[in-house]
PDB file of C-alpha atoms in Angstrom:
ATOM      1  CA  UNK A  26     -13.816 -64.484 -29.527  1.00 50.00           C
ATOM      2  CA  UNK A  27     -13.143 -61.687 -32.001  1.00 48.00           C
ATOM      3  CA  UNK A  28     -15.437 -58.735 -32.615  1.00 51.00           C
ATOM      4  CA  UNK A  29     -14.823 -57.850 -36.241  1.00 48.00           C
ATOM      5  CA  UNK A  30     -16.849 -54.640 -35.999  1.00 45.00           C
ATOM      6  CA  UNK A  31     -14.688 -53.223 -33.218  1.00 73.00           C
ATOM      7  CA  UNK A  32     -11.450 -55.013 -34.123  1.00 80.00           C
ATOM      8  CA  UNK A  33     -11.107 -56.434 -30.620  1.00 92.00           C
ATOM      9  CA  UNK A  34     -10.295 -59.889 -29.294  1.00 95.00           C
ATOM     10  CA  UNK A  35     -11.520 -60.812 -25.819  1.00 96.00           C
ATOM     11  CA  UNK A  36      -8.910 -62.401 -23.572  1.00 97.00           C
ATOM     12  CA  UNK A  37     -11.180 -62.919 -20.570  1.00 98.00           C
ATOM     13  CA  UNK A  38     -14.136 -61.415 -18.760  1.00 97.00           C
ATOM     14  CA  UNK A  39     -16.112 -61.669 -15.539  1.00 98.00           C
ATOM     15  CA  UNK A  40     -19.796 -60.928 -15.073  1.00 97.00           C
ATOM     16  CA  UNK A  41     -21.118 -60.043 -11.615  1.00 94.00           C
ATOM     17  CA  UNK A  42     -24.756 -60.365 -12.691  1.00 95.00           C
ATOM     18  CA  UNK A  43     -24.474 -63.982 -13.796  1.00 96.00           C
ATOM     19  CA  UNK A  44     -21.494 -64.754 -11.533  1.00 96.00           C
ATOM     20  CA  UNK A  45     -19.579 -66.202 -14.462  1.00 97.00           C
ATOM     21  CA  UNK A  46     -16.025 -66.028 -15.735  1.00 98.00           C
ATOM     22  CA  UNK A  47     -14.939 -66.573 -19.343  1.00 98.00           C
ATOM     23  CA  UNK A  48     -11.448 -67.251 -20.674  1.00 98.00           C
ATOM     24  CA  UNK A  49     -10.933 -67.339 -24.432  1.00 97.00           C
ATOM     25  CA  UNK A  50      -9.685 -70.838 -25.332  1.00 96.00           C
ATOM     26  CA  UNK A  51      -7.688 -69.308 -28.187  1.00 95.00           C
ATOM     27  CA  UNK A  52      -5.165 -68.263 -25.515  1.00 97.00           C
ATOM     28  CA  UNK A  53      -5.072 -71.651 -23.807  1.00 96.00           C
ATOM     29  CA  UNK A  54      -1.302 -71.934 -24.300  1.00 94.00           C
ATOM     30  CA  UNK A  55      -0.731 -69.213 -21.698  1.00 97.00           C
ATOM     31  CA  UNK A  56       0.750 -70.609 -18.477  1.00 97.00           C
ATOM     32  CA  UNK A  57      -1.781 -71.840 -15.920  1.00 98.00           C
ATOM     33  CA  UNK A  58      -0.485 -69.330 -13.345  1.00 98.00           C
ATOM     34  CA  UNK A  59      -1.238 -66.455 -15.713  1.00 98.00           C
ATOM     35  CA  UNK A  60      -4.729 -67.769 -16.420  1.00 98.00           C
ATOM     36  CA  UNK A  61      -5.399 -68.081 -12.686  1.00 98.00           C
ATOM     37  CA  UNK A  62      -4.088 -64.567 -12.000  1.00 98.00           C
ATOM     38  CA  UNK A  63      -6.379 -63.168 -14.698  1.00 98.00           C
ATOM     39  CA  UNK A  64      -9.341 -65.011 -13.230  1.00 98.00           C
ATOM     40  CA  UNK A  65      -8.666 -63.767  -9.714  1.00 98.00           C
ATOM     41  CA  UNK A  66      -8.129 -60.213 -10.947  1.00 97.00           C
ATOM     42  CA  UNK A  67     -11.374 -60.089 -12.934  1.00 97.00           C
ATOM     43  CA  UNK A  68     -13.565 -61.871 -10.394  1.00 97.00           C
ATOM     44  CA  UNK A  69     -12.336 -59.716  -7.504  1.00 95.00           C
ATOM     45  CA  UNK A  70     -12.963 -56.627  -9.600  1.00 96.00           C
ATOM     46  CA  UNK A  71     -16.587 -57.578 -10.257  1.00 94.00           C
ATOM     47  CA  UNK A  72     -17.144 -58.584  -6.642  1.00 92.00           C
ATOM     48  CA  UNK A  73     -16.045 -55.146  -5.502  1.00 92.00           C
ATOM     49  CA  UNK A  74     -17.303 -52.926  -8.332  1.00 92.00           C
ATOM     50  CA  UNK A  75     -20.054 -55.024  -9.893  1.00 92.00           C
ATOM     51  CA  UNK A  76     -20.812 -54.957 -13.581  1.00 95.00           C
ATOM     52  CA  UNK A  77     -18.893 -56.779 -16.280  1.00 96.00           C
ATOM     53  CA  UNK A  78     -15.163 -56.436 -16.918  1.00 97.00           C
ATOM     54  CA  UNK A  79     -13.409 -57.654 -20.054  1.00 97.00           C
ATOM     55  CA  UNK A  80      -9.747 -57.627 -20.946  1.00 98.00           C
ATOM     56  CA  UNK A  81      -9.587 -57.122 -24.690  1.00 97.00           C
ATOM     57  CA  UNK A  82      -6.860 -56.845 -27.276  1.00 97.00           C
ATOM     58  CA  UNK A  83      -7.196 -53.921 -29.642  1.00 95.00           C
ATOM     59  CA  UNK A  84      -6.229 -54.263 -33.312  1.00 93.00           C
ATOM     60  CA  UNK A  85      -2.708 -52.974 -32.563  1.00 94.00           C
ATOM     61  CA  UNK A  86      -2.185 -55.594 -29.835  1.00 95.00           C
ATOM     62  CA  UNK A  87      -2.627 -53.282 -26.871  1.00 96.00           C
ATOM     63  CA  UNK A  88      -4.594 -54.705 -23.972  1.00 97.00           C
ATOM     64  CA  UNK A  89      -7.422 -52.677 -22.489  1.00 96.00           C
ATOM     65  CA  UNK A  90     -10.123 -52.973 -19.886  1.00 97.00           C
ATOM     66  CA  UNK A  91     -13.746 -52.715 -21.011  1.00 96.00           C
ATOM     67  CA  UNK A  92     -16.287 -52.272 -18.241  1.00 96.00           C
ATOM     68  CA  UNK A  93     -20.055 -52.317 -18.607  1.00 95.00           C
ATOM     69  CA  UNK A  94     -22.996 -52.283 -16.262  1.00 95.00           C
ATOM     70  CA  UNK A  95     -26.702 -52.884 -16.557  1.00 94.00           C
ATOM     71  CA  UNK A  96     -28.632 -49.684 -17.050  1.00 90.00           C
ATOM     72  CA  UNK A  97     -30.594 -50.117 -13.837  1.00 89.00           C
ATOM     73  CA  UNK A  98     -27.631 -51.086 -11.648  1.00 89.00           C
ATOM     74  CA  UNK A  99     -27.704 -48.427  -8.954  1.00 87.00           C
ATOM     75  CA  UNK A 100     -24.830 -50.011  -7.032  1.00 85.00           C
ATOM     76  CA  UNK A 101     -22.337 -49.691  -9.893  1.00 90.00           C
ATOM     77  CA  UNK A 102     -20.021 -46.704  -9.406  1.00 84.00           C
ATOM     78  CA  UNK A 103     -18.128 -45.558 -12.507  1.00 87.00           C
ATOM     79  CA  UNK A 104     -15.722 -43.394 -10.509  1.00 89.00           C
ATOM     80  CA  UNK A 105     -14.675 -46.252  -8.223  1.00 89.00           C
ATOM     81  CA  UNK A 106     -14.447 -48.468 -11.280  1.00 93.00           C
ATOM     82  CA  UNK A 107     -12.012 -46.088 -12.950  1.00 93.00           C
ATOM     83  CA  UNK A 108      -9.883 -45.917  -9.820  1.00 95.00           C
ATOM     84  CA  UNK A 109      -9.813 -49.699  -9.556  1.00 95.00           C
ATOM     85  CA  UNK A 110      -8.721 -50.049 -13.180  1.00 97.00           C
ATOM     86  CA  UNK A 111      -5.872 -47.575 -12.689  1.00 97.00           C
ATOM     87  CA  UNK A 112      -4.821 -49.526  -9.589  1.00 96.00           C
ATOM     88  CA  UNK A 113      -4.821 -52.782 -11.576  1.00 97.00           C
ATOM     89  CA  UNK A 114      -2.850 -51.156 -14.382  1.00 97.00           C
ATOM     90  CA  UNK A 115      -0.218 -50.107 -11.857  1.00 97.00           C
ATOM     91  CA  UNK A 116      -0.082 -53.250  -9.733  1.00 97.00           C
ATOM     92  CA  UNK A 117      -0.309 -55.689 -12.664  1.00 97.00           C
ATOM     93  CA  UNK A 118       1.781 -53.667 -15.109  1.00 98.00           C
ATOM     94  CA  UNK A 119       4.345 -56.412 -15.740  1.00 98.00           C
ATOM     95  CA  UNK A 120       1.655 -59.026 -16.351  1.00 98.00           C
ATOM     96  CA  UNK A 121      -0.287 -56.745 -18.691  1.00 98.00           C
ATOM     97  CA  UNK A 122       2.849 -55.790 -20.638  1.00 97.00           C
ATOM     98  CA  UNK A 123       3.826 -59.467 -20.973  1.00 97.00           C
ATOM     99  CA  UNK A 124       0.328 -60.318 -22.249  1.00 98.00           C
ATOM    100  CA  UNK A 125       0.579 -57.542 -24.836  1.00 97.00           C
ATOM    101  CA  UNK A 126       3.970 -58.823 -25.978  1.00 96.00           C
ATOM    102  CA  UNK A 127       2.603 -62.382 -26.188  1.00 96.00           C
ATOM    103  CA  UNK A 128      -0.244 -61.216 -28.421  1.00 96.00           C
ATOM    104  CA  UNK A 129       1.944 -59.070 -30.638  1.00 96.00           C
ATOM    105  CA  UNK A 130       4.489 -61.854 -31.199  1.00 95.00           C
ATOM    106  CA  UNK A 131       2.340 -64.997 -31.342  1.00 93.00           C
ATOM    107  CA  UNK A 132      -0.889 -63.618 -32.828  1.00 93.00           C
ATOM    108  CA  UNK A 133       0.127 -60.566 -34.847  1.00 93.00           C
ATOM    109  CA  UNK A 134       3.500 -62.034 -35.849  1.00 93.00           C
ATOM    110  CA  UNK A 135       5.551 -59.015 -34.878  1.00 93.00           C
ATOM    111  CA  UNK A 136       9.254 -59.242 -34.156  1.00 89.00           C
ATOM    112  CA  UNK A 137      10.316 -59.506 -30.512  1.00 80.00           C
ATOM    113  CA  UNK A 138      12.675 -56.698 -29.466  1.00 69.00           C
TER     114      UNK A 138
END
């Protein structure tokens, strides 16, 4: 799933409104443990914060969190959401860095240092 307009590729996302999880089959060669960790991370995030969270690759291969909420969602708290993302970035730093390296090497064709 690539958004040509924004230059982003979705790795995975979870939606609290529809209670659904999506993993981009393009990345199916990732280890099963990694896929499960991503699923748990995203689903737990939406259970606690609500809304929709997506892990997306930017054009340069960096991995970022995109979070959205329905306009009328009064329970969604952007401040808590930001704190939760920073916590994930700290606690899952090694995983996120490895996923960035995977993308840069196997998708963008960059040299591994």
